[in-house]
CSV table of C-alpha atoms in Angstrom, one decimal:
chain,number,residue,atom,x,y,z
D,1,UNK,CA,-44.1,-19.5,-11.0
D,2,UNK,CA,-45.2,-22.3,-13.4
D,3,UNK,CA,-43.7,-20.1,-16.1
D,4,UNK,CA,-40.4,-20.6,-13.7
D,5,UNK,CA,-40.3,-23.9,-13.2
D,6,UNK,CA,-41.3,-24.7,-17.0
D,7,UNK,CA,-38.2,-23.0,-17.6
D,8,UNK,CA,-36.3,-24.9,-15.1
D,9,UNK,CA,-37.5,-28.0,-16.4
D,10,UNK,CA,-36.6,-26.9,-20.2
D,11,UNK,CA,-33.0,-26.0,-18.9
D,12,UNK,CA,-32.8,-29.1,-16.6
D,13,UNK,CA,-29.9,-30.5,-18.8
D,14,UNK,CA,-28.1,-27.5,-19.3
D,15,UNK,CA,-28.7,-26.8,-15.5
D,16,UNK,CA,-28.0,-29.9,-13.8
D,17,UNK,CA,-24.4,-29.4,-16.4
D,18,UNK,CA,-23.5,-26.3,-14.5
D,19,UNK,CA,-24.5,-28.1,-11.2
D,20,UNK,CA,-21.8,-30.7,-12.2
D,21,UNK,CA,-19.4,-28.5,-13.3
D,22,UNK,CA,-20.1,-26.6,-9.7
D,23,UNK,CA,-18.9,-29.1,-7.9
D,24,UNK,CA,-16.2,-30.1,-10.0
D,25,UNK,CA,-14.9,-26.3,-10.0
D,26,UNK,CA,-15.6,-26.5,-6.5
D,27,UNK,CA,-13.7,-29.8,-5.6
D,28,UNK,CA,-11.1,-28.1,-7.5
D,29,UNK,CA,-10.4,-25.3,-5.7
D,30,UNK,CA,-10.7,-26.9,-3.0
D,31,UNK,CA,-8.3,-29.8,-3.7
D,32,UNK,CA,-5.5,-28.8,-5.7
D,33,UNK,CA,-3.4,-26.4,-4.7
D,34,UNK,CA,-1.9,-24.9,-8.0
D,35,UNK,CA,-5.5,-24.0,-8.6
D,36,UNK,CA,-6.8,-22.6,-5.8
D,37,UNK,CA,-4.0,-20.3,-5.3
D,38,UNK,CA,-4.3,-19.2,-9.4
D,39,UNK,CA,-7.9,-19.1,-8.4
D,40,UNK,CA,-7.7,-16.7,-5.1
D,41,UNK,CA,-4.7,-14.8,-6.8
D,42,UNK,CA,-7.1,-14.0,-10.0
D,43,UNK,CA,-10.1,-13.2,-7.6
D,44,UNK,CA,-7.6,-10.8,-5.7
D,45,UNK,CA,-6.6,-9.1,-8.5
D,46,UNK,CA,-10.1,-8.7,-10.1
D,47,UNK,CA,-11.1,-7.2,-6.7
D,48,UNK,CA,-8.1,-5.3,-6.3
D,49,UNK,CA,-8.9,-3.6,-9.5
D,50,UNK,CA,-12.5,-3.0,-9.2
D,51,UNK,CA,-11.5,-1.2,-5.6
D,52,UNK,CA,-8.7,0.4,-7.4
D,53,UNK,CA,-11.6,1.9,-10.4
D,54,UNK,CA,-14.3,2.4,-7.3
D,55,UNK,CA,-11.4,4.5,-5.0
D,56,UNK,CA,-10.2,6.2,-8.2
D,57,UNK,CA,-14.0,7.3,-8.6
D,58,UNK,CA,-14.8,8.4,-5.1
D,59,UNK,CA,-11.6,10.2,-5.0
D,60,UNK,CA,-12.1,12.1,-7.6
D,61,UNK,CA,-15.8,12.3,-5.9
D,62,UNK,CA,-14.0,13.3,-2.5
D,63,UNK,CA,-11.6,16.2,-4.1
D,64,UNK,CA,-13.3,19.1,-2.7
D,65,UNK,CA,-13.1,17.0,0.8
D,66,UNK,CA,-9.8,16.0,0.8
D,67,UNK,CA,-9.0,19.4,-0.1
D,68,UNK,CA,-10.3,20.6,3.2
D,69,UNK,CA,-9.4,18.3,5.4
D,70,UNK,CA,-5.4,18.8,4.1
D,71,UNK,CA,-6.0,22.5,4.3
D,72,UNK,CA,-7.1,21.6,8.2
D,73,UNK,CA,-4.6,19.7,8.7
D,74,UNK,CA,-1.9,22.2,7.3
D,75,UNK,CA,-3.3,24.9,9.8
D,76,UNK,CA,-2.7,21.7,12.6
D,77,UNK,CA,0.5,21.3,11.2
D,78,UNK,CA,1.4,25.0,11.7
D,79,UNK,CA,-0.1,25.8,15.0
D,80,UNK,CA,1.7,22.8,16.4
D,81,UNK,CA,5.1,23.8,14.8
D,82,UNK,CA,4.4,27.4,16.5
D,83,UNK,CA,3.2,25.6,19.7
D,84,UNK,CA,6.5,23.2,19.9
D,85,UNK,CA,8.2,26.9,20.1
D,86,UNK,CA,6.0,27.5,22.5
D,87,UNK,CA,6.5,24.5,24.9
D,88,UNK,CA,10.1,25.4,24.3
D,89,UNK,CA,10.1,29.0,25.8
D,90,UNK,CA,6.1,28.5,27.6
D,91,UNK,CA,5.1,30.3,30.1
D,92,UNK,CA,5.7,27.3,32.5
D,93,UNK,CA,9.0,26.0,31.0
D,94,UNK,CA,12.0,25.7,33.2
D,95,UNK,CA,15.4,25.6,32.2
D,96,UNK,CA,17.1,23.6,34.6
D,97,UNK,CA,20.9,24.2,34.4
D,98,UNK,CA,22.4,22.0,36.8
D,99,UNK,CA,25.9,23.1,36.0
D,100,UNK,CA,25.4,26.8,37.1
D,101,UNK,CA,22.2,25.9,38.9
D,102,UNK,CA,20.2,28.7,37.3
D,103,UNK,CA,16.3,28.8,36.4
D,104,UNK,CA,14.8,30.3,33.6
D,105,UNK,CA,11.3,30.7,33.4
D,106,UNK,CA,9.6,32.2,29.7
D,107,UNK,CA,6.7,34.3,29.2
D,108,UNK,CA,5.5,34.5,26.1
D,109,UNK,CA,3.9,37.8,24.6
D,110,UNK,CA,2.7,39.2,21.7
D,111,UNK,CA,4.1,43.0,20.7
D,112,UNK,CA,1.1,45.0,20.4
D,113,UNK,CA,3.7,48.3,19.6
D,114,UNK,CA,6.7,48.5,18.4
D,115,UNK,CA,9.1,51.0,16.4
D,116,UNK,CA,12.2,50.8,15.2
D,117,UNK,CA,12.6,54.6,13.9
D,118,UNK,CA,13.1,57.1,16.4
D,119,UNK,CA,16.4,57.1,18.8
D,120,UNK,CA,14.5,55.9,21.7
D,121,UNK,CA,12.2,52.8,20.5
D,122,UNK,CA,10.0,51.5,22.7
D,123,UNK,CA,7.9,47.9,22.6
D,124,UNK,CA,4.4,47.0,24.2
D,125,UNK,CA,3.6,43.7,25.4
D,126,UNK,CA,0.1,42.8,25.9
D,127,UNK,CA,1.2,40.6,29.3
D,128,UNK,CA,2.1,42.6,32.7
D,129,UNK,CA,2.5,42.0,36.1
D,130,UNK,CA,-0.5,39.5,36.1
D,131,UNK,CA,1.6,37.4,34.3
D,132,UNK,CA,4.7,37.7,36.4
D,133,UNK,CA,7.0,40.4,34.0
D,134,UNK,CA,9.0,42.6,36.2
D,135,UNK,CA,11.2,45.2,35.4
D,136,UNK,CA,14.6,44.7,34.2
D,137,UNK,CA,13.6,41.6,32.9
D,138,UNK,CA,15.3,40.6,29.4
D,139,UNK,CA,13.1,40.0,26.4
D,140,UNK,CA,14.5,37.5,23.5
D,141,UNK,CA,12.5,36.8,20.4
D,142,UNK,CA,13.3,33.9,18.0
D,143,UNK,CA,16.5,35.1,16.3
D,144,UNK,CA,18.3,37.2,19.0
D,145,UNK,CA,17.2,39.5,21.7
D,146,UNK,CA,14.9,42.5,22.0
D,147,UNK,CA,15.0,44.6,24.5
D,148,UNK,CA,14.6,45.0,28.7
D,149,UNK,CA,10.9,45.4,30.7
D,150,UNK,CA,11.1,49.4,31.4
D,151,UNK,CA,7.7,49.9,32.9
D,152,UNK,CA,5.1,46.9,33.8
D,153,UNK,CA,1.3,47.8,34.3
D,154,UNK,CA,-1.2,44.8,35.2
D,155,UNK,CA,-1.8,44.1,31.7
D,156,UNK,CA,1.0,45.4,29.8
D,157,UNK,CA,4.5,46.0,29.9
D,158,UNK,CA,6.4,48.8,28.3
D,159,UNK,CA,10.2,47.1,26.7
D,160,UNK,CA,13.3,49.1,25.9
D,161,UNK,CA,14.2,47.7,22.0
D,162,UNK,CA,17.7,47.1,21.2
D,163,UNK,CA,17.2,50.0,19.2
D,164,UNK,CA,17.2,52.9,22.3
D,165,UNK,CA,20.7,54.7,22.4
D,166,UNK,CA,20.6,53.8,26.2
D,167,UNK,CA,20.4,50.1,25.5
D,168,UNK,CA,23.5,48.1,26.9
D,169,UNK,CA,24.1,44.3,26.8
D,170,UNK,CA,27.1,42.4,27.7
D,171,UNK,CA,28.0,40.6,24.2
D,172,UNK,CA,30.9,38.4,23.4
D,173,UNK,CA,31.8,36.6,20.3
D,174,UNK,CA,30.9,33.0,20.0
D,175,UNK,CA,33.8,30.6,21.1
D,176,UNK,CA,36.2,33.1,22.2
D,177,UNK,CA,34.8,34.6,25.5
D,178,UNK,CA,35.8,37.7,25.5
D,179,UNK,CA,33.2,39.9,26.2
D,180,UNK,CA,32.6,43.7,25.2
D,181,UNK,CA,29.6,46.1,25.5
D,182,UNK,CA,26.5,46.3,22.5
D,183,UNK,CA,24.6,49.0,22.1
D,184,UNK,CA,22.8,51.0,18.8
D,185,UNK,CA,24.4,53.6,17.6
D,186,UNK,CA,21.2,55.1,16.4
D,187,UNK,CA,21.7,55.0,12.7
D,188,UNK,CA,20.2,51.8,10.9
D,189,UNK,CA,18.0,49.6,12.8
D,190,UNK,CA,19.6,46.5,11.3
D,191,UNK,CA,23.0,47.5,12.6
D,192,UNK,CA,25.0,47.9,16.2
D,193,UNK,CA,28.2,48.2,17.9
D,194,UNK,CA,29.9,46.3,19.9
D,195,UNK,CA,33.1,48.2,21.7
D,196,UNK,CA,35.9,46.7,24.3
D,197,UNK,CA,36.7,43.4,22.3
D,198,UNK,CA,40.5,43.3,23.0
D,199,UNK,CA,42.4,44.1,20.3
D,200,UNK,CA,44.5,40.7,20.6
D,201,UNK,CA,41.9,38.1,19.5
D,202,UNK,CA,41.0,37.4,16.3
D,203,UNK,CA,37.7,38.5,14.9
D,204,UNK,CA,36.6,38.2,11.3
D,205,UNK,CA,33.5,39.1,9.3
D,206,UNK,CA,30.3,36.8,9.8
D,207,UNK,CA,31.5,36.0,13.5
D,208,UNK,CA,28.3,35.9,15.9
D,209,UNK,CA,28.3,37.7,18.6
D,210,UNK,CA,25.9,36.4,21.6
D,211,UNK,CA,24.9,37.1,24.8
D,212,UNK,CA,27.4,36.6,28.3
D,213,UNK,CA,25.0,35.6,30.4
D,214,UNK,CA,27.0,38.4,32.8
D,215,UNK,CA,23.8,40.1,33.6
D,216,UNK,CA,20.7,38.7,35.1
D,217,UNK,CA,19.1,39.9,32.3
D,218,UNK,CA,19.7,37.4,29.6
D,219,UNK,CA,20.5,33.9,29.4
D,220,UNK,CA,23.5,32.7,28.4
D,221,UNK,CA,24.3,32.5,24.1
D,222,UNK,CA,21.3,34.0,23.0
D,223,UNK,CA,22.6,35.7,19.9
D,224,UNK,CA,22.6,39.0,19.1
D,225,UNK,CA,24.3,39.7,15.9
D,226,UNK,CA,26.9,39.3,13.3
D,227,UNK,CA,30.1,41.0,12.9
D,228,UNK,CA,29.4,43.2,9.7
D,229,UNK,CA,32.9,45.0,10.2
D,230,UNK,CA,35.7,45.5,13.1
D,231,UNK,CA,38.4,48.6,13.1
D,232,UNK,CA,40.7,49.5,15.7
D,233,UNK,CA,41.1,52.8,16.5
D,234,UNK,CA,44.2,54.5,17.2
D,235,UNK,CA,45.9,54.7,20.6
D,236,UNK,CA,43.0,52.0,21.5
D,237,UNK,CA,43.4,48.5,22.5
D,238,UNK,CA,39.5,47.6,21.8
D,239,UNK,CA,38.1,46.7,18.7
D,240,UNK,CA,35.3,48.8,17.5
D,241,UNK,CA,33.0,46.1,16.0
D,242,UNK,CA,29.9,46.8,13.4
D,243,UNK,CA,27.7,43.7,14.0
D,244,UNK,CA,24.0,43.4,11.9
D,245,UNK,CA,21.1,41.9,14.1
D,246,UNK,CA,20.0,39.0,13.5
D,247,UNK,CA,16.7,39.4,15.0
D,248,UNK,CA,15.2,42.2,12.4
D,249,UNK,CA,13.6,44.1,14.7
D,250,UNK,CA,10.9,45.4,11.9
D,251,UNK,CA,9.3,42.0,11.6
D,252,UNK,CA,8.5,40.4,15.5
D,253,UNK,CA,5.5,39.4,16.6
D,254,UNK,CA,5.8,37.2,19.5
D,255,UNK,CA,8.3,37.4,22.4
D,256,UNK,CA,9.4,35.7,25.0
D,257,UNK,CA,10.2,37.8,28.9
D,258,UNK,CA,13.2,36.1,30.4
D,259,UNK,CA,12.6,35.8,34.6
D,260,UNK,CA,15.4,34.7,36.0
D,261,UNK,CA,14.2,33.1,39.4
D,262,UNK,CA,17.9,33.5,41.2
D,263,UNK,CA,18.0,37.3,40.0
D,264,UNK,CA,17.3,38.4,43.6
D,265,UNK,CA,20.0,35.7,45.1
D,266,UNK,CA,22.6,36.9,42.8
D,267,UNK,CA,21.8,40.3,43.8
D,268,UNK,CA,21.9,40.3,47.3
D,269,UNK,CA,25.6,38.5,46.9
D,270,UNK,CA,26.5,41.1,44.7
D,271,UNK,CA,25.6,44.2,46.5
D,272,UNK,CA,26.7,42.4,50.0
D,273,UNK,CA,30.4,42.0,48.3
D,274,UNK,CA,30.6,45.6,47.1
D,275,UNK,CA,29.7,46.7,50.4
D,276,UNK,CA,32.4,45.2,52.3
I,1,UNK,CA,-29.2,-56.0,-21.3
I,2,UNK,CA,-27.8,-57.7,-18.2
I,3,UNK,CA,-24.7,-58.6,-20.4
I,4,UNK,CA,-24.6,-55.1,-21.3
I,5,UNK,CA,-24.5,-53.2,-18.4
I,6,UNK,CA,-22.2,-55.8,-17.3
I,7,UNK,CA,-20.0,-54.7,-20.1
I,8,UNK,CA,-20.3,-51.0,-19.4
I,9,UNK,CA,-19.3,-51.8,-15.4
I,10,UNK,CA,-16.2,-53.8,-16.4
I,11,UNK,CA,-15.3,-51.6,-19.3
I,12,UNK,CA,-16.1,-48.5,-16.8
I,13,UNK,CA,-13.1,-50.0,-13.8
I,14,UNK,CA,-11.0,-51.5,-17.0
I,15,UNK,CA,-11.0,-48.1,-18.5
I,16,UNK,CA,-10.2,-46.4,-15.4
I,17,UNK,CA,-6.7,-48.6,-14.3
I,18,UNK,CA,-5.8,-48.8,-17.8
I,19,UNK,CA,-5.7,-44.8,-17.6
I,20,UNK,CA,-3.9,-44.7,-14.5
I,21,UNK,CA,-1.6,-47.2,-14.1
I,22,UNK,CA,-0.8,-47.7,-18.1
I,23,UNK,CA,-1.3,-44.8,-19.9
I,24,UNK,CA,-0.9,-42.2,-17.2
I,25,UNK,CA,2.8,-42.7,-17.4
I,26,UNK,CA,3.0,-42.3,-20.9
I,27,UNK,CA,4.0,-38.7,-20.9
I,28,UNK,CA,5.8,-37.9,-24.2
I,29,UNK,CA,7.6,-34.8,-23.7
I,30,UNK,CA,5.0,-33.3,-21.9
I,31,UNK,CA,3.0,-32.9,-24.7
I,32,UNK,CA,1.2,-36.3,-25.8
I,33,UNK,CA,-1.0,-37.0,-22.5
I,34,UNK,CA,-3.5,-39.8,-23.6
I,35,UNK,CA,-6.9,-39.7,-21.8
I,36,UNK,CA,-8.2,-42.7,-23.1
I,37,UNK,CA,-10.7,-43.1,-20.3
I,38,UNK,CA,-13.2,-41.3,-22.5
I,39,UNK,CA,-13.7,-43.8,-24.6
I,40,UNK,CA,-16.2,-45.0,-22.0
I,41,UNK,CA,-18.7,-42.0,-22.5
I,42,UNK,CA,-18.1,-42.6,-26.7
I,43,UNK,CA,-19.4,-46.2,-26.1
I,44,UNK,CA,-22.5,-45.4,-24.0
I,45,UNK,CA,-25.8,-46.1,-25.9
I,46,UNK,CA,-27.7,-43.8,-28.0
I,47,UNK,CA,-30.7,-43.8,-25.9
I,48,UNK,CA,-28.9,-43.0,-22.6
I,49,UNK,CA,-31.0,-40.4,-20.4
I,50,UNK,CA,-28.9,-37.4,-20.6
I,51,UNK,CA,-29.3,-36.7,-17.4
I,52,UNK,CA,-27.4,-40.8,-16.7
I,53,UNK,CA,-25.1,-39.7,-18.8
I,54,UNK,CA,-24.0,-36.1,-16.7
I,55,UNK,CA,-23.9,-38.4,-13.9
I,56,UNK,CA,-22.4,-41.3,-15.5
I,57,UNK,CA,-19.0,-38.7,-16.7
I,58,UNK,CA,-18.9,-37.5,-13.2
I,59,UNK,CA,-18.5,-40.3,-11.7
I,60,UNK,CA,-15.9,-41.5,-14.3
I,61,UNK,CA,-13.9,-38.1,-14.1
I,62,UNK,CA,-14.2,-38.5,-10.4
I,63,UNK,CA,-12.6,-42.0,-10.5
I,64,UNK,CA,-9.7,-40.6,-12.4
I,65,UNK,CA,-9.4,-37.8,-10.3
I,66,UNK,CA,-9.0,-39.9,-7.2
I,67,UNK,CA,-6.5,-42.1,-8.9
I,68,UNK,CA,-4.9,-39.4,-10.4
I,69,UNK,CA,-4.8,-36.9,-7.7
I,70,UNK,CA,-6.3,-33.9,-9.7
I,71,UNK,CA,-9.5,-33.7,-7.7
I,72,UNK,CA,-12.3,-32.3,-10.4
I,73,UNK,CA,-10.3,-31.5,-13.1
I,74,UNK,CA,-10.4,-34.9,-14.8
I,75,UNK,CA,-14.4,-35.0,-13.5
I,76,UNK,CA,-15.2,-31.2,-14.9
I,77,UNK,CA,-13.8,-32.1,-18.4
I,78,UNK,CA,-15.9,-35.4,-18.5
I,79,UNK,CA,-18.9,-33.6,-17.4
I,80,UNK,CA,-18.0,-31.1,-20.3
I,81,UNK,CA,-18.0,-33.6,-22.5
I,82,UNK,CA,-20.7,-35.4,-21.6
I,83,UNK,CA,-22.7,-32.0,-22.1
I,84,UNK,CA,-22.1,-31.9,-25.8
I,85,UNK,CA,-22.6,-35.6,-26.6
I,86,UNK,CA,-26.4,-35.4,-27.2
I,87,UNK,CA,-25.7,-32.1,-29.4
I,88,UNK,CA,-23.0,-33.6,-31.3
I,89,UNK,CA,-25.2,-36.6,-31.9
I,90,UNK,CA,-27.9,-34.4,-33.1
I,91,UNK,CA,-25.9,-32.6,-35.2
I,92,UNK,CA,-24.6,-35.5,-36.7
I,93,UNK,CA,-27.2,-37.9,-36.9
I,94,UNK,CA,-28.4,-40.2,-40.0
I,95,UNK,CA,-31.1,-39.0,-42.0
I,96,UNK,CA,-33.3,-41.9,-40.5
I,97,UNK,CA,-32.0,-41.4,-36.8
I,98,UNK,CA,-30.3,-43.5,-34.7
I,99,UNK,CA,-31.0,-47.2,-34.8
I,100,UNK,CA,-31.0,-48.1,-30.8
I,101,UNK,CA,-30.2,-51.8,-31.5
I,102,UNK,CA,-27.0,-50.3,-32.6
I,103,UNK,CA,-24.4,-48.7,-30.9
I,104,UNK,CA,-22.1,-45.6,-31.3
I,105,UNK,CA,-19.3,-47.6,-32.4
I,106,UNK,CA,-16.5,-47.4,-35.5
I,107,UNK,CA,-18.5,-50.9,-37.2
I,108,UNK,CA,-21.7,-49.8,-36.5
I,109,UNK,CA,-21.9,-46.3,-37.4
I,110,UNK,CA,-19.1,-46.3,-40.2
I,111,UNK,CA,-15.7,-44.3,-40.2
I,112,UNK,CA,-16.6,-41.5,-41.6
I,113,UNK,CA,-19.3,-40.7,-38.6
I,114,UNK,CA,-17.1,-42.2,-36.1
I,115,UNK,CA,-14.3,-40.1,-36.7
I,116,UNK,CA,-16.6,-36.8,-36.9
I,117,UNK,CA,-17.8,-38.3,-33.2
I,118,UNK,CA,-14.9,-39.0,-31.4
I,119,UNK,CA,-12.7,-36.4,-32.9
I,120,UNK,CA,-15.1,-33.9,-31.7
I,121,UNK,CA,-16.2,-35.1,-28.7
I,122,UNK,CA,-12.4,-36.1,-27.5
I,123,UNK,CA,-11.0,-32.3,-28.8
I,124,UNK,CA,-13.5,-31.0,-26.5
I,125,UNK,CA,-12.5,-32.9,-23.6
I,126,UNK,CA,-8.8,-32.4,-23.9
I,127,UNK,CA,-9.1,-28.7,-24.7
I,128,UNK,CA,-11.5,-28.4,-21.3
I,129,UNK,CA,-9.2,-30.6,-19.8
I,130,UNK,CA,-5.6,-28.5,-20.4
I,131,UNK,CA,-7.2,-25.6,-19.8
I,132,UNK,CA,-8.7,-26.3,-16.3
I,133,UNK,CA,-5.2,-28.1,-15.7
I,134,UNK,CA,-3.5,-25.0,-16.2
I,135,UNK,CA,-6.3,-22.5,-15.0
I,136,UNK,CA,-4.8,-19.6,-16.9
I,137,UNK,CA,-4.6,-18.5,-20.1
I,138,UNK,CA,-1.0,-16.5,-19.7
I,139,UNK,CA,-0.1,-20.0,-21.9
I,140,UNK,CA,-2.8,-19.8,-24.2
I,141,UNK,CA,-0.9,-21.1,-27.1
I,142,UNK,CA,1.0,-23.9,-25.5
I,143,UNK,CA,-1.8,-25.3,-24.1
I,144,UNK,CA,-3.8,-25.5,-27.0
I,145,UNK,CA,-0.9,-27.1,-28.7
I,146,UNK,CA,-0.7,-29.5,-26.3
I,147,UNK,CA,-4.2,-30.3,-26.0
I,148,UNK,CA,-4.4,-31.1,-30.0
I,149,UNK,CA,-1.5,-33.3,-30.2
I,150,UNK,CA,-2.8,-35.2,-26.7
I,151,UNK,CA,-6.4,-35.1,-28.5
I,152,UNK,CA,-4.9,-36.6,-32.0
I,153,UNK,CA,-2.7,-39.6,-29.4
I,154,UNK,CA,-6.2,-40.2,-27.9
I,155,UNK,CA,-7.9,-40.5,-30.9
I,156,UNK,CA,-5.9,-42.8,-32.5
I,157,UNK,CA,-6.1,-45.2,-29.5
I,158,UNK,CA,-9.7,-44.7,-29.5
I,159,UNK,CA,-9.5,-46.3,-33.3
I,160,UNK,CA,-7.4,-48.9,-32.0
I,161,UNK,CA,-9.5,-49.5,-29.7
I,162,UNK,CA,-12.4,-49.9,-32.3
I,163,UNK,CA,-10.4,-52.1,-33.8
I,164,UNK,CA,-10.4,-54.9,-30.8
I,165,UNK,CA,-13.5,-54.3,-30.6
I,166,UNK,CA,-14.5,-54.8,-34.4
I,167,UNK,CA,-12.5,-58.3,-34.2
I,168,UNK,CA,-14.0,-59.2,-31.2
I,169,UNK,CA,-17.1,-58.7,-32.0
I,170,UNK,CA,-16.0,-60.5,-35.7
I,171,UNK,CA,-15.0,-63.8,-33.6
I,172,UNK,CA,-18.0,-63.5,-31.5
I,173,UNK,CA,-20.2,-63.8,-34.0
């Protein structure tokens, strides 16, 4: 301490100098605006840098971090990309077509079997009647449809793919109207026909054939396929169209039923008309 | 002594409006700025307390600051100054020391000395001076220029003033 304040009173001079020039450094800053804003700006940019050095340092620090928590949020990112799909088609999403007045409801399911190389293909769902799937209710999957509920147990539900020589859906080609009939014709999965497209309209290659919404089984423009290539056979006034699927039928894994909650009102007209 | 301190009060204010109402308008070009006002820490006695003397340049600097508008600047470089007068002194001193009838002035101390003195002393102060004006040193070069040309102006109205002095003190005595 008396070592301290020796050394304090050596230094007095030189001390009581800095005091002064202190306050004068001080009552400039304070006072004089050209300085005091080169003064902050200088003290900024020193700061700024010295963060700038301290971030760069920590980040580097933080790599293995930051790694994770991007790779976290990358599986956020997808799982809520698939879940906006979801929402879209979820289990509780209505489709509220004022025009035509219809209801769609979506189930979503995950194929837990599936085949796409025998004549008669078949597809498991891993939801049944628990979850509401009836018969003869359409299933779509992202790029086109899939197939029609055959069978429906508590838990699962059996589907007739596309790809069963039985198969029928009412398919027209996009902007024209005209409707025909699509089924497989058994050969290549990726590939169907679509017959009864009158001969008078104009069809070319890479036209999309979609859905009629005829049937209560699917809504309206879902698509179906492409036209690969159209002939018309003799003494017929149909075109025999060659259309490639757009949904590949190899590579689904989740599906969505299609319930159509005015199936039974549009039945009961139906049948009452053809009665009379 | 009562005459002197006198002298040192009046030459203190006289110092101070001659700097800013005279020479504070001189502004040749930008680059000749006399500071003139110095002149008043030269003349203080060799046997000042150095602590007197850090106070004695603030309060100066201060006074030209308020006059001036340049709150510190005007006060840091005085204090800066002030800091290396007993140093300079030291350095500089005769072999026998410094007579303290006699005071640090151009007929007392001789040219040679006087020169080394108030050159110094006044370079110092200018070049503290600019660079706290400016408070960057992005114009390094500029400002050193124009502290050495103001510092050269200054000194050669520091001789002049030596020379009043020198004949006053001739027709005084």
């Amino acid at each position: 301490m008396s070592n301290l304040i020796k050394l304090l009173i050596r230094y007095s001079f030189f001390i009581l100098f800095l005091l002064f020039e202190l306050i004068c450094f001080f009552l400039i800053v304070q006072n004089n605006h050209y300085q005091r804003s080169s003064f902050l700006n200088l003290f900024y940019e020193t700061s700024g840098s010295i963060q700038n050095r301290y971030a760069a340092i920590t980040e580097y620090l933080n790599l293995k971090n930051i790694n994770k928590e991007l790779a976290e949020e990358n599986a956020r990112l997808k799982i809520s990309a698939l879940e906006s799909k979801m929402k879209l088609f979820g289990e509780n999403y209505l489709i509220n077509d004022t025009l035509f007045k219809q209801k769609y409801v979506y189930i979503t399911c995950k194929i837990i079997n599936n085949s796409v190389n025998k004549s008669s293909n078949y597809i498991t769902l891993d939801k049944g009647a628990l979850n509401g799937i009836e018969p003869e209710m359409g299933v779509i999957g992202p790029n086109g449809i899939i197939g029609i509920v055959k069978h429906v147990s508590p838990n699962f539900s059996t589907v007739v793919s596309v790809l069963h020589t039985n198969f029928r859906a009412s398919a027209k080609v996009k902007n024209t109207g005209f409707f025909g009939s699509c089924y497989w014709d058994g050969n290549h999965y990726q590939t169907g026909i679509v017959e009864d497209i009158p001969s008078h309209i104009k069809i070319k290659r890479g036209d999309t054939i979609i859905t009629t919404g005829y049937s209560t089984v699917f809504p309206e423009n879902i698509n179906i396929g492409t036209v690969l290539s159209f002939e018309l056979p003799p003494e017929k006034n149909f075109y025999t169209v060659k259309i490639q699927f757009t949904q590949d039928y190899k590579n689904i894994n989740y599906v969505y039923v299609v319930k159509n909650l005015l199936k039974e009102e549009i039945k009961e007209l139906e049948k009452l008309t053809e009665e009379q | 002594m009562n005459s002197n301190l006198f002298r040192y009060i009046f030459s203190f204010i006289f110092l101070i409006l001659l700097q800013s109402f005279v020479l504070n308008n001189v502004q040749l070009s930008g680059y000749l700025n006399p500071y003139l006002y110095i002149l008043f820490i030269l003349s203080l006695p060799f046997d000042i307390s150095k602590y007197a003397l850090l106070l004695l340049s603030f309060l100066l600097g201060l006074c030209v600051d308020i006059f001036l508008g340049t709150t510190g600047v005007h006060a840091s470089a005085s204090v800066f100054m002030a800091f290396f007068r007993p140093f300079i002194l030291r350095v500089i001193a005769p072999r026998e020391g410094y007579d303290t009838t006699t005071r640090p002035r151009l007929q007392d101390m001789g040219v040679k000395w006087f020169i080394i003195y108030a050159f110094t002393l006044t370079l110092l102060h200018h070049l503290f001076l600019f660079y706290t004006e400016v408070f960057r040193f992005s114009h390094f070069f500029t400002t050193l220029g124009r502290s050495i040309s103001s510092t050269l102006f200054t000194f050669i109205l520091i001789l002049i003033s030596q020379l009043f002095i020198f004949k006053k003190a001739d027709s005084k005595s």
